[in-house]
mmCIF file of C-alpha atoms in Angstrom:
data_model
loop_
_atom_site.group_PDB
_atom_site.id
_atom_site.type_symbol
_atom_site.label_atom_id
_atom_site.label_comp_id
_atom_site.label_asym_id
_atom_site.label_seq_id
_atom_site.Cartn_x
_atom_site.Cartn_y
_atom_site.Cartn_z
ATOM 1 C CA UNK A 25 56.460 -35.645 13.628
ATOM 2 C CA UNK A 26 55.333 -38.595 15.482
ATOM 3 C CA UNK A 27 58.159 -40.308 17.736
ATOM 4 C CA UNK A 28 60.011 -43.233 16.136
ATOM 5 C CA UNK A 29 58.897 -42.291 12.244
ATOM 6 C CA UNK A 30 62.354 -43.923 10.250
ATOM 7 C CA UNK A 31 63.176 -40.917 8.159
ATOM 8 C CA UNK A 32 62.368 -40.376 4.719
ATOM 9 C CA UNK A 33 60.005 -43.310 5.115
ATOM 10 C CA UNK A 34 57.119 -43.836 1.808
ATOM 11 C CA UNK A 35 54.595 -45.135 1.882
ATOM 12 C CA UNK A 36 52.742 -46.569 -1.325
ATOM 13 C CA UNK A 37 48.506 -46.452 -1.130
ATOM 14 C CA UNK A 38 46.244 -48.436 -3.087
ATOM 15 C CA UNK A 39 42.482 -46.786 -4.024
ATOM 16 C CA UNK A 40 40.565 -47.600 -7.283
ATOM 17 C CA UNK A 41 41.649 -45.307 -10.511
ATOM 18 C CA UNK A 42 38.547 -43.196 -10.916
ATOM 19 C CA UNK A 43 38.869 -38.903 -10.784
ATOM 20 C CA UNK A 44 37.363 -38.666 -7.802
ATOM 21 C CA UNK A 45 38.937 -41.497 -5.828
ATOM 22 C CA UNK A 46 42.622 -40.197 -7.038
ATOM 23 C CA UNK A 47 41.710 -36.891 -5.247
ATOM 24 C CA UNK A 48 40.474 -38.914 -1.361
ATOM 25 C CA UNK A 49 43.957 -40.789 -1.863
ATOM 26 C CA UNK A 50 46.218 -38.115 -3.554
ATOM 27 C CA UNK A 51 44.181 -35.922 -0.190
ATOM 28 C CA UNK A 52 45.627 -37.509 1.872
ATOM 29 C CA UNK A 53 48.535 -37.995 0.401
ATOM 30 C CA UNK A 54 49.197 -34.719 0.715
ATOM 31 C CA UNK A 55 48.267 -34.266 4.580
ATOM 32 C CA UNK A 56 50.884 -37.147 6.016
ATOM 33 C CA UNK A 57 53.431 -35.635 4.216
ATOM 34 C CA UNK A 58 52.434 -32.599 5.437
ATOM 35 C CA UNK A 59 51.955 -34.058 9.329
ATOM 36 C CA UNK A 60 55.128 -35.857 8.561
ATOM 37 C CA UNK A 61 57.443 -32.048 8.153
ATOM 38 C CA UNK A 62 59.444 -34.090 5.095
ATOM 39 C CA UNK A 63 60.423 -36.932 6.492
ATOM 40 C CA UNK A 64 57.354 -38.960 5.120
ATOM 41 C CA UNK A 65 56.449 -39.476 0.469
ATOM 42 C CA UNK A 66 53.538 -41.374 -0.243
ATOM 43 C CA UNK A 67 52.978 -43.266 -3.988
ATOM 44 C CA UNK A 68 49.226 -43.864 -4.682
ATOM 45 C CA UNK A 69 48.835 -47.410 -6.512
ATOM 46 C CA UNK A 70 45.662 -47.479 -8.024
ATOM 47 C CA UNK A 71 43.383 -51.054 -9.479
ATOM 48 C CA UNK A 72 40.743 -51.717 -11.242
ATOM 49 C CA UNK A 73 37.777 -52.480 -8.541
ATOM 50 C CA UNK A 74 35.018 -55.188 -9.168
ATOM 51 C CA UNK A 75 32.829 -52.331 -9.022
ATOM 52 C CA UNK A 76 34.710 -50.623 -12.061
ATOM 53 C CA UNK A 77 34.613 -52.903 -13.964
ATOM 54 C CA UNK A 78 30.466 -53.338 -14.164
ATOM 55 C CA UNK A 79 29.131 -50.916 -16.462
ATOM 56 C CA UNK A 80 25.411 -51.766 -16.735
ATOM 57 C CA UNK A 81 25.219 -54.119 -13.552
ATOM 58 C CA UNK A 82 23.513 -53.450 -10.384
ATOM 59 C CA UNK A 83 26.005 -54.255 -7.548
ATOM 60 C CA UNK A 84 23.872 -57.829 -6.405
ATOM 61 C CA UNK A 85 24.111 -59.046 -9.459
ATOM 62 C CA UNK A 86 27.880 -59.119 -9.485
ATOM 63 C CA UNK A 87 28.959 -59.760 -5.532
ATOM 64 C CA UNK A 88 27.376 -57.221 -3.711
ATOM 65 C CA UNK A 89 29.257 -55.152 -1.158
ATOM 66 C CA UNK A 90 33.042 -54.691 -1.506
ATOM 67 C CA UNK A 91 33.568 -54.665 -4.659
ATOM 68 C CA UNK A 92 35.076 -51.364 -4.670
ATOM 69 C CA UNK A 93 37.112 -52.538 -2.026
ATOM 70 C CA UNK A 94 38.667 -55.882 -2.978
ATOM 71 C CA UNK A 95 41.021 -55.536 -4.416
ATOM 72 C CA UNK A 96 42.834 -53.064 -3.060
ATOM 73 C CA UNK A 97 42.488 -54.882 0.440
ATOM 74 C CA UNK A 98 43.951 -57.590 -1.015
ATOM 75 C CA UNK A 99 46.693 -55.676 -1.698
ATOM 76 C CA UNK A 100 46.745 -54.547 1.669
ATOM 77 C CA UNK A 101 47.208 -57.709 3.015
ATOM 78 C CA UNK A 102 50.374 -59.174 1.033
ATOM 79 C CA UNK A 103 52.046 -55.735 1.200
ATOM 80 C CA UNK A 104 51.885 -54.534 -2.239
ATOM 81 C CA UNK A 105 50.096 -51.533 -0.457
ATOM 82 C CA UNK A 106 50.608 -49.962 2.678
ATOM 83 C CA UNK A 107 47.625 -49.036 3.751
ATOM 84 C CA UNK A 108 44.196 -48.021 1.561
ATOM 85 C CA UNK A 109 41.657 -44.800 0.886
ATOM 86 C CA UNK A 110 37.962 -46.321 0.283
ATOM 87 C CA UNK A 111 35.130 -44.215 0.528
ATOM 88 C CA UNK A 112 33.568 -45.373 3.480
ATOM 89 C CA UNK A 113 29.458 -46.152 2.659
ATOM 90 C CA UNK A 114 31.633 -49.015 0.377
ATOM 91 C CA UNK A 115 33.218 -50.896 3.373
ATOM 92 C CA UNK A 116 31.578 -54.269 4.067
ATOM 93 C CA UNK A 117 30.667 -53.895 8.150
ATOM 94 C CA UNK A 118 32.243 -56.734 7.884
ATOM 95 C CA UNK A 119 36.654 -56.015 7.279
ATOM 96 C CA UNK A 120 39.694 -58.867 5.964
ATOM 97 C CA UNK A 121 41.810 -60.421 9.445
ATOM 98 C CA UNK A 122 44.406 -57.567 10.236
ATOM 99 C CA UNK A 123 42.759 -54.651 8.921
ATOM 100 C CA UNK A 124 41.627 -51.777 10.747
ATOM 101 C CA UNK A 125 39.795 -48.683 9.823
ATOM 102 C CA UNK A 126 42.648 -46.468 11.103
ATOM 103 C CA UNK A 127 41.715 -42.537 10.017
ATOM 104 C CA UNK A 128 38.577 -40.912 8.948
ATOM 105 C CA UNK A 129 39.160 -37.484 7.649
ATOM 106 C CA UNK A 130 36.435 -35.153 7.891
ATOM 107 C CA UNK A 131 33.322 -35.472 6.560
ATOM 108 C CA UNK A 132 31.872 -33.552 3.553
ATOM 109 C CA UNK A 133 28.830 -33.092 2.878
ATOM 110 C CA UNK A 134 26.891 -36.661 2.941
ATOM 111 C CA UNK A 135 23.696 -35.552 1.106
ATOM 112 C CA UNK A 136 22.705 -37.000 -2.581
ATOM 113 C CA UNK A 137 22.159 -34.395 -5.219
ATOM 114 C CA UNK A 138 19.912 -34.036 -7.917
ATOM 115 C CA UNK A 139 21.090 -34.086 -12.025
ATOM 116 C CA UNK A 140 19.445 -32.393 -14.323
ATOM 117 C CA UNK A 141 19.752 -30.711 -17.879
ATOM 118 C CA UNK A 142 16.989 -29.790 -18.254
ATOM 119 C CA UNK A 143 15.937 -27.698 -15.499
ATOM 120 C CA UNK A 144 14.175 -29.716 -13.113
ATOM 121 C CA UNK A 145 15.292 -29.396 -8.946
ATOM 122 C CA UNK A 146 13.785 -32.432 -7.678
ATOM 123 C CA UNK A 147 12.643 -35.919 -8.594
ATOM 124 C CA UNK A 148 8.682 -34.586 -7.304
ATOM 125 C CA UNK A 149 8.885 -31.986 -10.261
ATOM 126 C CA UNK A 150 9.791 -34.019 -12.746
ATOM 127 C CA UNK A 151 7.161 -34.956 -15.828
ATOM 128 C CA UNK A 152 4.857 -38.008 -15.006
ATOM 129 C CA UNK A 153 6.421 -40.871 -16.397
ATOM 130 C CA UNK A 154 10.288 -39.688 -16.001
ATOM 131 C CA UNK A 155 13.226 -41.928 -16.248
ATOM 132 C CA UNK A 156 15.691 -41.455 -12.822
ATOM 133 C CA UNK A 157 19.607 -43.308 -13.656
ATOM 134 C CA UNK A 158 20.679 -44.949 -10.325
ATOM 135 C CA UNK A 159 22.690 -48.012 -9.582
ATOM 136 C CA UNK A 160 21.721 -47.955 -6.223
ATOM 137 C CA UNK A 161 18.922 -49.780 -4.398
ATOM 138 C CA UNK A 162 18.697 -46.847 -1.920
ATOM 139 C CA UNK A 163 17.780 -43.795 -4.422
ATOM 140 C CA UNK A 164 15.841 -46.222 -6.167
ATOM 141 C CA UNK A 165 13.933 -47.243 -3.347
ATOM 142 C CA UNK A 166 13.718 -43.502 -2.311
ATOM 143 C CA UNK A 167 12.741 -42.016 -5.711
ATOM 144 C CA UNK A 168 9.928 -44.622 -5.813
ATOM 145 C CA UNK A 169 8.982 -43.901 -2.468
ATOM 146 C CA UNK A 170 8.722 -40.134 -3.363
ATOM 147 C CA UNK A 171 7.247 -40.503 -7.218
ATOM 148 C CA UNK A 172 6.289 -43.930 -7.573
ATOM 149 C CA UNK A 173 5.320 -43.686 -11.294
ATOM 150 C CA UNK A 174 9.307 -42.850 -11.857
ATOM 151 C CA UNK A 175 10.953 -45.247 -14.152
ATOM 152 C CA UNK A 176 14.657 -46.520 -12.823
ATOM 153 C CA UNK A 177 16.883 -47.744 -15.268
ATOM 154 C CA UNK A 178 20.907 -48.264 -14.260
ATOM 155 C CA UNK A 179 23.058 -45.854 -14.591
ATOM 156 C CA UNK A 180 26.870 -47.230 -13.254
ATOM 157 C CA UNK A 181 30.208 -45.185 -13.816
ATOM 158 C CA UNK A 182 32.550 -42.832 -11.753
ATOM 159 C CA UNK A 183 31.301 -38.953 -12.612
ATOM 160 C CA UNK A 184 31.816 -38.224 -15.548
ATOM 161 C CA UNK A 185 30.205 -41.482 -17.137
ATOM 162 C CA UNK A 186 27.251 -40.473 -15.673
ATOM 163 C CA UNK A 187 27.077 -36.943 -16.697
ATOM 164 C CA UNK A 188 27.996 -38.389 -20.497
ATOM 165 C CA UNK A 189 24.865 -40.718 -19.730
ATOM 166 C CA UNK A 190 22.653 -37.815 -19.156
ATOM 167 C CA UNK A 191 23.727 -35.965 -22.026
ATOM 168 C CA UNK A 192 23.384 -38.771 -23.900
ATOM 169 C CA UNK A 193 19.850 -38.828 -22.835
ATOM 170 C CA UNK A 194 19.645 -42.777 -21.592
ATOM 171 C CA UNK A 195 17.729 -40.476 -18.322
ATOM 172 C CA UNK A 196 16.481 -37.670 -17.527
ATOM 173 C CA UNK A 197 17.730 -37.495 -14.397
ATOM 174 C CA UNK A 198 19.894 -38.644 -11.446
ATOM 175 C CA UNK A 199 21.763 -38.898 -8.474
ATOM 176 C CA UNK A 200 25.563 -38.404 -7.429
ATOM 177 C CA UNK A 201 26.474 -37.536 -3.440
ATOM 178 C CA UNK A 202 27.632 -34.306 -3.085
ATOM 179 C CA UNK A 203 30.439 -34.859 -1.570
ATOM 180 C CA UNK A 204 32.214 -36.193 -4.294
ATOM 181 C CA UNK A 205 31.244 -32.636 -6.566
ATOM 182 C CA UNK A 206 32.266 -31.212 -3.797
ATOM 183 C CA UNK A 207 36.540 -32.383 -4.350
ATOM 184 C CA UNK A 208 35.952 -32.422 -7.470
ATOM 185 C CA UNK A 209 34.519 -28.380 -7.492
ATOM 186 C CA UNK A 210 31.561 -29.791 -8.846
ATOM 187 C CA UNK A 211 28.720 -29.286 -6.611
ATOM 188 C CA UNK A 212 26.886 -26.352 -9.206
ATOM 189 C CA UNK A 213 25.522 -29.364 -11.470
ATOM 190 C CA UNK A 214 23.239 -30.494 -8.699
ATOM 191 C CA UNK A 215 20.904 -29.571 -6.061
ATOM 192 C CA UNK A 216 21.143 -31.278 -2.611
ATOM 193 C CA UNK A 217 18.275 -33.610 -1.772
ATOM 194 C CA UNK A 218 17.430 -32.807 1.910
ATOM 195 C CA UNK A 219 17.524 -35.852 4.160
ATOM 196 C CA UNK A 220 14.000 -35.965 4.836
ATOM 197 C CA UNK A 221 13.678 -37.238 1.730
ATOM 198 C CA UNK A 222 16.642 -39.172 0.913
ATOM 199 C CA UNK A 223 18.455 -40.741 4.380
ATOM 200 C CA UNK A 224 21.570 -40.968 2.777
ATOM 201 C CA UNK A 225 23.868 -44.493 2.489
ATOM 202 C CA UNK A 226 26.204 -45.299 5.950
ATOM 203 C CA UNK A 227 29.436 -43.736 6.499
ATOM 204 C CA UNK A 228 28.322 -41.387 2.748
ATOM 205 C CA UNK A 229 30.705 -38.590 2.926
ATOM 206 C CA UNK A 230 33.426 -39.843 4.860
ATOM 207 C CA UNK A 231 36.985 -41.313 3.276
ATOM 208 C CA UNK A 232 38.374 -43.608 5.190
ATOM 209 C CA UNK A 233 42.495 -45.118 5.720
ATOM 210 C CA UNK A 234 41.969 -48.689 5.847
ATOM 211 C CA UNK A 235 45.541 -50.593 7.018
ATOM 212 C CA UNK A 236 46.935 -53.778 9.224
ATOM 213 C CA UNK A 237 48.552 -51.776 12.238
ATOM 214 C CA UNK A 238 50.192 -55.530 13.264
ATOM 215 C CA UNK A 239 52.781 -55.086 9.893
ATOM 216 C CA UNK A 240 53.222 -51.597 10.987
ATOM 217 C CA UNK A 241 55.729 -49.100 12.481
ATOM 218 C CA UNK A 242 53.432 -47.682 15.767
ATOM 219 C CA UNK A 243 55.377 -44.859 14.365
ATOM 220 C CA UNK A 244 53.230 -45.041 11.173
ATOM 221 C CA UNK A 245 50.255 -45.884 12.856
ATOM 222 C CA UNK A 246 50.032 -42.571 15.292
ATOM 223 C CA UNK A 247 51.042 -40.718 11.974
ATOM 224 C CA UNK A 248 47.865 -42.307 9.764
ATOM 225 C CA UNK A 249 45.792 -41.579 12.730
ATOM 226 C CA UNK A 250 46.389 -38.225 12.823
ATOM 227 C CA UNK A 251 44.107 -37.268 9.970
ATOM 228 C CA UNK A 252 41.102 -38.453 12.551
ATOM 229 C CA UNK A 253 38.777 -35.735 12.050
ATOM 230 C CA UNK A 254 36.598 -36.463 16.311
ATOM 231 C CA UNK A 255 33.589 -35.584 14.810
ATOM 232 C CA UNK A 256 33.353 -38.216 10.982
ATOM 233 C CA UNK A 257 35.168 -40.865 13.565
ATOM 234 C CA UNK A 258 31.864 -40.575 15.865
ATOM 235 C CA UNK A 259 29.726 -40.258 13.145
ATOM 236 C CA UNK A 260 31.066 -43.273 10.962
ATOM 237 C CA UNK A 261 31.011 -45.593 14.113
ATOM 238 C CA UNK A 262 27.274 -44.851 15.041
ATOM 239 C CA UNK A 263 26.909 -44.825 10.839
ATOM 240 C CA UNK A 264 28.836 -48.344 10.346
ATOM 241 C CA UNK A 265 26.735 -50.344 13.932
ATOM 242 C CA UNK A 266 24.059 -49.868 12.229
ATOM 243 C CA UNK A 267 25.052 -51.206 8.868
ATOM 244 C CA UNK A 268 26.289 -54.191 10.757
ATOM 245 C CA UNK A 269 23.442 -54.778 13.629
ATOM 246 C CA UNK A 270 21.091 -54.846 9.990
ATOM 247 C CA UNK A 271 24.477 -56.624 7.818
ATOM 248 C CA UNK A 272 24.193 -53.774 5.582
ATOM 249 C CA UNK A 273 24.328 -55.572 1.923
ATOM 250 C CA UNK A 274 23.820 -53.866 -1.059
ATOM 251 C CA UNK A 275 20.809 -56.065 -1.839
ATOM 252 C CA UNK A 276 18.590 -53.796 0.915
ATOM 253 C CA UNK A 277 17.740 -50.210 0.233
ATOM 254 C CA UNK A 278 18.915 -48.758 4.056
ATOM 255 C CA UNK A 279 19.774 -45.141 4.488
ATOM 256 C CA UNK A 280 21.763 -44.628 7.988
ATOM 257 C CA UNK A 281 22.725 -41.234 9.408
ATOM 258 C CA UNK A 282 24.381 -39.879 12.346
ATOM 259 C CA UNK A 283 25.210 -35.809 13.018
ATOM 260 C CA UNK A 284 26.772 -33.199 16.246
ATOM 261 C CA UNK A 285 23.211 -30.065 16.138
ATOM 262 C CA UNK A 286 22.991 -28.292 18.848
ATOM 263 C CA UNK A 287 25.018 -29.995 21.386
ATOM 264 C CA UNK A 288 23.262 -33.609 20.467
ATOM 265 C CA UNK A 289 23.953 -36.363 17.932
ATOM 266 C CA UNK A 290 21.608 -37.248 15.996
ATOM 267 C CA UNK A 291 20.790 -40.463 13.935
ATOM 268 C CA UNK A 292 18.296 -41.275 12.019
ATOM 269 C CA UNK A 293 17.793 -44.793 9.904
ATOM 270 C CA UNK A 294 15.370 -46.471 7.974
ATOM 271 C CA UNK A 295 15.184 -49.734 5.747
ATOM 272 C CA UNK A 296 12.359 -49.302 1.937
ATOM 273 C CA UNK A 297 10.806 -52.273 0.424
ATOM 274 C CA UNK A 298 12.343 -52.572 -3.439
ATOM 275 C CA UNK A 299 9.733 -50.301 -5.001
ATOM 276 C CA UNK A 300 9.890 -47.845 -2.225
ATOM 277 C CA UNK A 301 5.589 -48.597 -1.310
ATOM 278 C CA UNK A 302 6.650 -48.791 2.719
ATOM 279 C CA UNK A 303 9.565 -47.943 4.345
ATOM 280 C CA UNK A 304 10.486 -48.364 8.025
ATOM 281 C CA UNK A 305 12.042 -44.474 9.527
ATOM 282 C CA UNK A 306 13.509 -44.894 13.616
ATOM 283 C CA UNK A 307 15.545 -41.764 14.933
ATOM 284 C CA UNK A 308 17.065 -41.253 18.415
ATOM 285 C CA UNK A 309 19.800 -38.960 19.983
ATOM 286 C CA UNK A 310 22.705 -39.214 22.342
ATOM 287 C CA UNK A 311 24.132 -36.597 24.382
ATOM 288 C CA UNK A 312 26.998 -34.504 22.231
ATOM 289 C CA UNK A 313 29.489 -35.769 25.067
ATOM 290 C CA UNK A 314 29.650 -39.757 24.676
ATOM 291 C CA UNK A 315 31.248 -42.179 23.651
ATOM 292 C CA UNK A 316 32.541 -44.965 21.468
ATOM 293 C CA UNK A 317 30.331 -47.278 22.886
ATOM 294 C CA UNK A 318 27.489 -45.073 23.216
ATOM 295 C CA UNK A 319 27.652 -43.836 19.655
ATOM 296 C CA UNK A 320 27.680 -47.676 18.384
ATOM 297 C CA UNK A 321 24.835 -48.022 20.862
ATOM 298 C CA UNK A 322 22.506 -45.039 19.096
ATOM 299 C CA UNK A 323 23.476 -47.455 16.069
ATOM 300 C CA UNK A 324 22.811 -50.827 16.849
ATOM 301 C CA UNK A 325 19.504 -49.904 18.041
ATOM 302 C CA UNK A 326 17.972 -47.430 15.056
ATOM 303 C CA UNK A 327 18.758 -51.323 13.638
ATOM 304 C CA UNK A 328 17.475 -53.197 15.990
ATOM 305 C CA UNK A 329 14.192 -51.103 16.030
ATOM 306 C CA UNK A 330 13.813 -50.955 12.257
ATOM 307 C CA UNK A 331 14.527 -55.011 12.049
ATOM 308 C CA UNK A 332 11.238 -55.677 15.118
ATOM 309 C CA UNK A 333 9.097 -52.514 12.920
ATOM 310 C CA UNK A 334 9.547 -54.937 9.345
ATOM 311 C CA UNK A 335 8.645 -57.997 11.161
ATOM 312 C CA UNK A 336 11.864 -59.425 11.670
ATOM 313 C CA UNK A 337 12.850 -60.217 7.991
ATOM 314 C CA UNK A 338 14.428 -57.150 6.300
ATOM 315 C CA UNK A 339 12.913 -56.608 2.220
ATOM 316 C CA UNK A 340 15.971 -57.314 -0.412
ATOM 317 C CA UNK A 341 16.248 -56.608 -3.917
ATOM 318 C CA UNK A 342 16.227 -60.230 -5.938
ATOM 319 C CA UNK A 343 18.913 -60.529 -8.983
ATOM 320 C CA UNK A 344 17.865 -59.337 -12.155
#
């Protein structure tokens, strides 16, 4: 337990109320209690965010990135929660004033998972003109880049809701993040999509703990930071820099993925036209023993090169 931690401390953790979000928040709470050696208890406080209220719309029609974090961020700001647990891919590039991302536990599988109840294993193998359900502009564009003939319908909702929509025949296939399926012990329902086909969203597979460090006891900040998995934290550093460089929003289809492989940091990034007709891809590498600044520079460099290749202005989806 970090020195100076007050005895019998209660920490309130803000999270969405979906089954996956609760699994993530409860794991963070359990880890904090374990690392606090019995002197810390955690209370889960759930919120229904703006993103949770959407059932048929794309995010761009309701305010874009931040819809899954805004209400929880406000609760941290006004003291109703001490910290928040988010899926990193839902966190906007710009954080609320005074907030920081203090911890990045170990990343799960960052790939997308393809799901079809017909036994088809890939979007490439779907019948001509088949329907794919997704609310992700990135997945929509990447799917159309592989198969321009496919039809895209908007799928929103948590894992269970989307599976039910498939069962009801509202689409022939859909996607879910493999990381979420891992945490829910449901990986058997999906086939991982190669990163060469679908570069994941920046931060996919990583959860993060946000708080206002200046409002917390330094020993509590140290406790939260003890959740860090260093490789996951460094990957998040590169991917967040990429996102910020491109001013990543829910209007542009983009993917960015950093990973440590064979002693090197590799980064793949791309931006796509909404209809998948063009994609601008860049990749680069650094030696494995590098600083946070170098990894952030890697992410920014990929973003800069993509913007230059795309002619300066990134393609964007329009409101429906």
